[in-house]
């Protein structure tokens, strides 16, 4: 009986390992394409506010669902690949949730002017030490605090940077003793002002 239980447990373990390997395999190809700058975007007219709301919904664990507040106008039109843009925003929100003190709020704000649309992700964490800021958007870079709190690949901010740059935009950091703010910028859609 003991051998049968052990065999069953072993099969379940193998099933889980195979499942995790399959998920990792699914990530490798797009990661390589983004790292080489060869990923193709499927651009279309998209509502940045809607994309941001979807990104926030997909990025928060159940325990974090009430921590994220969104401040946004009704709509902001951009010419973008909604799937990749959603992934970039989600990665940044996850990063802020991981670094900020448990239970503290994360504020996501969407805004635009006549040239740029912005998503600002602001947390009340400890800020990011100066010695870590230079490599913040590099692959496999992880801050000491976030590393202790949650497992992760250190690729989230790197991918976010690649996605924003592919859209003709950028991602930057503003940090203070009261937290950090990530600023994601991309051009507004040309008909934004007349829509």
PDB file of C-alpha atoms in Angstrom:
ATOM      1  CA  UNK A   1       0.000   0.000   0.000  1.00  0.00           C
ATOM      2  CA  UNK A   2       2.841   2.376   0.839  1.00  0.00           C
ATOM      3  CA  UNK A   3       4.404   1.815  -2.617  1.00  0.00           C
ATOM      4  CA  UNK A   4       1.098   2.583  -4.360  1.00  0.00           C
ATOM      5  CA  UNK A   5       0.677   5.847  -2.432  1.00  0.00           C
ATOM      6  CA  UNK A   6       4.243   6.832  -3.237  1.00  0.00           C
ATOM      7  CA  UNK A   7       3.743   6.051  -6.923  1.00  0.00           C
ATOM      8  CA  UNK A   8       0.562   8.155  -6.993  1.00  0.00           C
ATOM      9  CA  UNK A   9       2.293  11.067  -5.314  1.00  0.00           C
ATOM     10  CA  UNK A  10       5.217  10.740  -7.729  1.00  0.00           C
ATOM     11  CA  UNK A  11       2.905  10.867 -10.730  1.00  0.00           C
ATOM     12  CA  UNK A  12       1.176  13.963  -9.363  1.00  0.00           C
ATOM     13  CA  UNK A  13       4.551  15.626  -8.788  1.00  0.00           C
ATOM     14  CA  UNK A  14       5.631  14.815 -12.341  1.00  0.00           C
ATOM     15  CA  UNK A  15       2.341  16.174 -13.678  1.00  0.00           C
ATOM     16  CA  UNK A  16       2.877  19.469 -11.847  1.00  0.00           C
ATOM     17  CA  UNK A  17       6.500  19.720 -12.985  1.00  0.00           C
ATOM     18  CA  UNK A  18       5.485  19.080 -16.596  1.00  0.00           C
ATOM     19  CA  UNK A  19       2.766  21.721 -16.314  1.00  0.00           C
ATOM     20  CA  UNK A  20       5.207  24.302 -14.956  1.00  0.00           C
ATOM     21  CA  UNK A  21       7.774  23.446 -17.629  1.00  0.00           C
ATOM     22  CA  UNK A  22       5.123  23.892 -20.322  1.00  0.00           C
ATOM     23  CA  UNK A  23       4.256  27.330 -18.928  1.00  0.00           C
ATOM     24  CA  UNK A  24       7.940  28.305 -18.851  1.00  0.00           C
ATOM     25  CA  UNK A  25       8.352  27.053 -22.401  1.00  0.00           C
ATOM     26  CA  UNK A  26       5.472  29.268 -23.509  1.00  0.00           C
ATOM     27  CA  UNK A  27       7.324  32.271 -22.055  1.00  0.00           C
ATOM     28  CA  UNK A  28      10.742  31.614 -23.569  1.00  0.00           C
ATOM     29  CA  UNK A  29       9.995  32.424 -27.209  1.00  0.00           C
ATOM     30  CA  UNK A  30       8.285  35.796 -26.606  1.00  0.00           C
ATOM     31  CA  UNK A  31      10.979  36.727 -24.078  1.00  0.00           C
ATOM     32  CA  UNK A  32      13.687  36.037 -26.650  1.00  0.00           C
ATOM     33  CA  UNK A  33      11.825  38.053 -29.269  1.00  0.00           C
ATOM     34  CA  UNK A  34      11.429  41.037 -26.935  1.00  0.00           C
ATOM     35  CA  UNK A  35      15.047  40.837 -25.815  1.00  0.00           C
ATOM     36  CA  UNK A  36      16.184  41.009 -29.440  1.00  0.00           C
ATOM     37  CA  UNK A  37      13.616  43.654 -30.362  1.00  0.00           C
ATOM     38  CA  UNK A  38      12.053  41.365 -32.971  1.00  0.00           C
ATOM     39  CA  UNK A  39       8.544  41.062 -31.547  1.00  0.00           C
ATOM     40  CA  UNK A  40       5.828  42.209 -33.931  1.00  0.00           C
ATOM     41  CA  UNK A  41       3.057  44.445 -32.647  1.00  0.00           C
ATOM     42  CA  UNK A  42      -0.515  44.203 -33.881  1.00  0.00           C
ATOM     43  CA  UNK A  43      -1.387  47.873 -33.506  1.00  0.00           C
ATOM     44  CA  UNK A  44      -4.933  49.150 -33.488  1.00  0.00           C
ATOM     45  CA  UNK A  45      -6.877  52.054 -32.042  1.00  0.00           C
ATOM     46  CA  UNK A  46      -7.235  51.149 -28.383  1.00  0.00           C
ATOM     47  CA  UNK A  47      -8.577  52.743 -25.235  1.00  0.00           C
ATOM     48  CA  UNK A  48      -5.703  53.015 -22.775  1.00  0.00           C
ATOM     49  CA  UNK A  49      -8.127  53.364 -19.862  1.00  0.00           C
ATOM     50  CA  UNK A  50      -9.819  50.059 -20.728  1.00  0.00           C
ATOM     51  CA  UNK A  51      -6.461  48.322 -21.244  1.00  0.00           C
ATOM     52  CA  UNK A  52      -5.234  49.657 -17.890  1.00  0.00           C
ATOM     53  CA  UNK A  53      -8.329  48.434 -16.047  1.00  0.00           C
ATOM     54  CA  UNK A  54      -7.840  44.977 -17.570  1.00  0.00           C
ATOM     55  CA  UNK A  55      -4.160  45.010 -16.592  1.00  0.00           C
ATOM     56  CA  UNK A  56      -4.949  45.901 -12.984  1.00  0.00           C
ATOM     57  CA  UNK A  57      -7.609  43.191 -12.777  1.00  0.00           C
ATOM     58  CA  UNK A  58      -5.137  40.565 -13.991  1.00  0.00           C
ATOM     59  CA  UNK A  59      -2.198  41.664 -11.871  1.00  0.00           C
ATOM     60  CA  UNK A  60      -3.580  41.635  -8.330  1.00  0.00           C
ATOM     61  CA  UNK A  61      -3.703  38.468  -6.268  1.00  0.00           C
ATOM     62  CA  UNK A  62      -6.961  37.963  -4.385  1.00  0.00           C
ATOM     63  CA  UNK A  63      -5.373  39.367  -1.230  1.00  0.00           C
ATOM     64  CA  UNK A  64      -4.332  42.501  -3.139  1.00  0.00           C
ATOM     65  CA  UNK A  65      -7.597  43.178  -4.971  1.00  0.00           C
ATOM     66  CA  UNK A  66      -8.600  46.107  -2.746  1.00  0.00           C
ATOM     67  CA  UNK A  67      -5.154  47.715  -2.715  1.00  0.00           C
ATOM     68  CA  UNK A  68      -5.180  49.174  -6.213  1.00  0.00           C
ATOM     69  CA  UNK A  69      -7.090  52.384  -6.962  1.00  0.00           C
ATOM     70  CA  UNK A  70      -7.525  53.604 -10.536  1.00  0.00           C
ATOM     71  CA  UNK A  71      -7.933  57.273 -11.434  1.00  0.00           C
ATOM     72  CA  UNK A  72      -8.691  57.869 -15.100  1.00  0.00           C
ATOM     73  CA  UNK A  73     -10.760  59.860 -17.577  1.00  0.00           C
ATOM     74  CA  UNK A  74     -13.493  58.130 -19.574  1.00  0.00           C
ATOM     75  CA  UNK A  75     -11.128  57.160 -22.370  1.00  0.00           C
ATOM     76  CA  UNK A  76      -7.706  57.847 -23.858  1.00  0.00           C
ATOM     77  CA  UNK A  77      -7.089  56.591 -27.378  1.00  0.00           C
ATOM     78  CA  UNK A  78      -3.699  55.233 -28.407  1.00  0.00           C
ATOM     79  CA  UNK A  79      -2.428  53.265 -31.384  1.00  0.00           C
ATOM     80  CA  UNK A  80      -1.183  50.133 -29.673  1.00  0.00           C
ATOM     81  CA  UNK A  81      -1.160  46.377 -29.372  1.00  0.00           C
ATOM     82  CA  UNK A  82      -3.627  45.927 -26.491  1.00  0.00           C
ATOM     83  CA  UNK A  83      -2.329  42.484 -25.490  1.00  0.00           C
ATOM     84  CA  UNK A  84       1.300  43.532 -25.133  1.00  0.00           C
ATOM     85  CA  UNK A  85       0.431  46.883 -23.587  1.00  0.00           C
ATOM     86  CA  UNK A  86      -1.796  45.166 -21.018  1.00  0.00           C
ATOM     87  CA  UNK A  87       1.079  42.829 -20.157  1.00  0.00           C
ATOM     88  CA  UNK A  88       3.490  45.747 -19.673  1.00  0.00           C
ATOM     89  CA  UNK A  89       1.139  47.650 -17.364  1.00  0.00           C
ATOM     90  CA  UNK A  90       0.326  44.481 -15.433  1.00  0.00           C
ATOM     91  CA  UNK A  91       4.030  43.786 -14.878  1.00  0.00           C
ATOM     92  CA  UNK A  92       4.561  47.259 -13.422  1.00  0.00           C
ATOM     93  CA  UNK A  93       1.530  46.989 -11.119  1.00  0.00           C
ATOM     94  CA  UNK A  94       2.713  43.578  -9.885  1.00  0.00           C
ATOM     95  CA  UNK A  95       6.127  45.058  -9.179  1.00  0.00           C
ATOM     96  CA  UNK A  96       4.615  47.863  -7.081  1.00  0.00           C
ATOM     97  CA  UNK A  97       2.419  45.433  -5.150  1.00  0.00           C
ATOM     98  CA  UNK A  98       5.462  43.281  -4.395  1.00  0.00           C
ATOM     99  CA  UNK A  99       7.609  46.161  -3.124  1.00  0.00           C
ATOM    100  CA  UNK A 100       5.064  48.205  -1.202  1.00  0.00           C
ATOM    101  CA  UNK A 101       4.279  47.247   2.407  1.00  0.00           C
ATOM    102  CA  UNK A 102       1.543  44.641   2.696  1.00  0.00           C
ATOM    103  CA  UNK A 103      -1.864  46.283   2.763  1.00  0.00           C
ATOM    104  CA  UNK A 104      -0.588  49.644   1.528  1.00  0.00           C
ATOM    105  CA  UNK A 105      -2.302  51.219  -1.491  1.00  0.00           C
ATOM    106  CA  UNK A 106      -1.063  51.366  -5.061  1.00  0.00           C
ATOM    107  CA  UNK A 107      -2.488  54.165  -7.227  1.00  0.00           C
ATOM    108  CA  UNK A 108      -2.775  53.793 -10.986  1.00  0.00           C
ATOM    109  CA  UNK A 109      -3.500  57.007 -12.884  1.00  0.00           C
ATOM    110  CA  UNK A 110      -4.151  57.450 -16.607  1.00  0.00           C
ATOM    111  CA  UNK A 111      -3.724  60.897 -18.129  1.00  0.00           C
ATOM    112  CA  UNK A 112      -2.860  62.528 -21.434  1.00  0.00           C
ATOM    113  CA  UNK A 113      -2.024  65.805 -23.102  1.00  0.00           C
ATOM    114  CA  UNK A 114      -1.996  66.695 -26.795  1.00  0.00           C
ATOM    115  CA  UNK A 115       1.084  64.556 -27.430  1.00  0.00           C
ATOM    116  CA  UNK A 116       1.526  61.803 -24.847  1.00  0.00           C
ATOM    117  CA  UNK A 117      -0.612  59.369 -22.911  1.00  0.00           C
ATOM    118  CA  UNK A 118       0.659  58.270 -19.508  1.00  0.00           C
ATOM    119  CA  UNK A 119       0.022  55.542 -16.992  1.00  0.00           C
ATOM    120  CA  UNK A 120       1.463  56.371 -13.572  1.00  0.00           C
ATOM    121  CA  UNK A 121       1.808  53.555 -11.056  1.00  0.00           C
ATOM    122  CA  UNK A 122       2.547  54.919  -7.594  1.00  0.00           C
ATOM    123  CA  UNK A 123       3.291  52.908  -4.445  1.00  0.00           C
ATOM    124  CA  UNK A 124       4.123  53.816  -0.864  1.00  0.00           C
ATOM    125  CA  UNK A 125       7.037  51.455  -0.555  1.00  0.00           C
ATOM    126  CA  UNK A 126      10.567  52.240   0.613  1.00  0.00           C
ATOM    127  CA  UNK A 127      11.596  53.709  -2.725  1.00  0.00           C
ATOM    128  CA  UNK A 128      14.354  52.135  -4.798  1.00  0.00           C
ATOM    129  CA  UNK A 129      17.960  52.472  -3.630  1.00  0.00           C
ATOM    130  CA  UNK A 130      20.180  54.519  -5.934  1.00  0.00           C
ATOM    131  CA  UNK A 131      22.490  51.554  -6.492  1.00  0.00           C
ATOM    132  CA  UNK A 132      19.578  49.495  -7.885  1.00  0.00           C
ATOM    133  CA  UNK A 133      18.080  52.164 -10.143  1.00  0.00           C
ATOM    134  CA  UNK A 134      20.669  51.818 -12.908  1.00  0.00           C
ATOM    135  CA  UNK A 135      19.797  48.171 -13.555  1.00  0.00           C
ATOM    136  CA  UNK A 136      16.097  48.431 -12.753  1.00  0.00           C
ATOM    137  CA  UNK A 137      14.890  47.794 -16.318  1.00  0.00           C
ATOM    138  CA  UNK A 138      17.563  45.215 -17.153  1.00  0.00           C
ATOM    139  CA  UNK A 139      16.730  41.509 -17.504  1.00  0.00           C
ATOM    140  CA  UNK A 140      16.810  39.405 -14.306  1.00  0.00           C
ATOM    141  CA  UNK A 141      17.167  42.481 -12.128  1.00  0.00           C
ATOM    142  CA  UNK A 142      15.399  42.131  -8.775  1.00  0.00           C
ATOM    143  CA  UNK A 143      15.473  44.448  -5.798  1.00  0.00           C
ATOM    144  CA  UNK A 144      16.391  42.969  -2.430  1.00  0.00           C
ATOM    145  CA  UNK A 145      13.030  43.741  -0.813  1.00  0.00           C
ATOM    146  CA  UNK A 146      10.844  42.347  -3.566  1.00  0.00           C
ATOM    147  CA  UNK A 147      13.024  39.239  -3.779  1.00  0.00           C
ATOM    148  CA  UNK A 148      12.293  38.441  -0.153  1.00  0.00           C
ATOM    149  CA  UNK A 149       8.545  38.974  -0.485  1.00  0.00           C
ATOM    150  CA  UNK A 150       7.541  37.078  -3.624  1.00  0.00           C
ATOM    151  CA  UNK A 151       9.172  34.790  -6.155  1.00  0.00           C
ATOM    152  CA  UNK A 152       9.715  36.266  -9.582  1.00  0.00           C
ATOM    153  CA  UNK A 153      11.871  36.165 -12.684  1.00  0.00           C
ATOM    154  CA  UNK A 154      13.201  39.713 -12.654  1.00  0.00           C
ATOM    155  CA  UNK A 155      11.901  40.129 -16.207  1.00  0.00           C
ATOM    156  CA  UNK A 156       8.715  42.128 -15.632  1.00  0.00           C
ATOM    157  CA  UNK A 157      10.150  45.645 -15.832  1.00  0.00           C
ATOM    158  CA  UNK A 158      12.512  44.631 -18.628  1.00  0.00           C
ATOM    159  CA  UNK A 159       9.580  43.411 -20.744  1.00  0.00           C
ATOM    160  CA  UNK A 160       7.581  46.537 -19.861  1.00  0.00           C
ATOM    161  CA  UNK A 161      10.450  48.688 -21.124  1.00  0.00           C
ATOM    162  CA  UNK A 162      10.688  46.715 -24.371  1.00  0.00           C
ATOM    163  CA  UNK A 163       6.937  46.970 -24.958  1.00  0.00           C
ATOM    164  CA  UNK A 164       6.836  50.730 -24.353  1.00  0.00           C
ATOM    165  CA  UNK A 165       9.881  51.346 -26.555  1.00  0.00           C
ATOM    166  CA  UNK A 166       8.335  49.243 -29.345  1.00  0.00           C
ATOM    167  CA  UNK A 167       5.314  51.580 -29.176  1.00  0.00           C
ATOM    168  CA  UNK A 168       7.546  54.641 -29.518  1.00  0.00           C
ATOM    169  CA  UNK A 169       7.212  55.370 -25.807  1.00  0.00           C
ATOM    170  CA  UNK A 170       9.207  54.968 -22.627  1.00  0.00           C
ATOM    171  CA  UNK A 171       9.109  53.927 -18.989  1.00  0.00           C
ATOM    172  CA  UNK A 172      10.843  55.840 -16.234  1.00  0.00           C
ATOM    173  CA  UNK A 173      11.049  56.000 -12.465  1.00  0.00           C
ATOM    174  CA  UNK A 174      10.436  58.753  -9.949  1.00  0.00           C
ATOM    175  CA  UNK A 175      11.406  57.749  -6.440  1.00  0.00           C
ATOM    176  CA  UNK A 176      11.132  59.427  -3.048  1.00  0.00           C
ATOM    177  CA  UNK A 177      11.329  58.352   0.562  1.00  0.00           C
ATOM    178  CA  UNK A 178       7.552  57.962   0.437  1.00  0.00           C
ATOM    179  CA  UNK A 179       7.580  55.452  -2.418  1.00  0.00           C
ATOM    180  CA  UNK A 180       8.139  55.054  -6.125  1.00  0.00           C
ATOM    181  CA  UNK A 181       6.209  56.117  -9.215  1.00  0.00           C
ATOM    182  CA  UNK A 182       6.631  54.399 -12.558  1.00  0.00           C
ATOM    183  CA  UNK A 183       5.691  56.560 -15.540  1.00  0.00           C
ATOM    184  CA  UNK A 184       4.716  54.738 -18.736  1.00  0.00           C
ATOM    185  CA  UNK A 185       4.418  57.053 -21.742  1.00  0.00           C
ATOM    186  CA  UNK A 186       3.331  56.487 -25.336  1.00  0.00           C
ATOM    187  CA  UNK A 187       2.060  58.715 -28.150  1.00  0.00           C
ATOM    188  CA  UNK A 188      -1.652  59.483 -28.226  1.00  0.00           C
ATOM    189  CA  UNK A 189      -3.638  58.308 -31.227  1.00  0.00           C
ATOM    190  CA  UNK A 190      -3.688  61.036 -33.898  1.00  0.00           C
ATOM    191  CA  UNK A 191      -7.464  61.548 -33.792  1.00  0.00           C
ATOM    192  CA  UNK A 192      -7.513  61.827 -29.974  1.00  0.00           C
ATOM    193  CA  UNK A 193      -8.417  65.506 -29.985  1.00  0.00           C
ATOM    194  CA  UNK A 194     -11.302  65.234 -32.417  1.00  0.00           C
ATOM    195  CA  UNK A 195     -12.909  62.038 -31.143  1.00  0.00           C
TER     196      UNK A 195
END
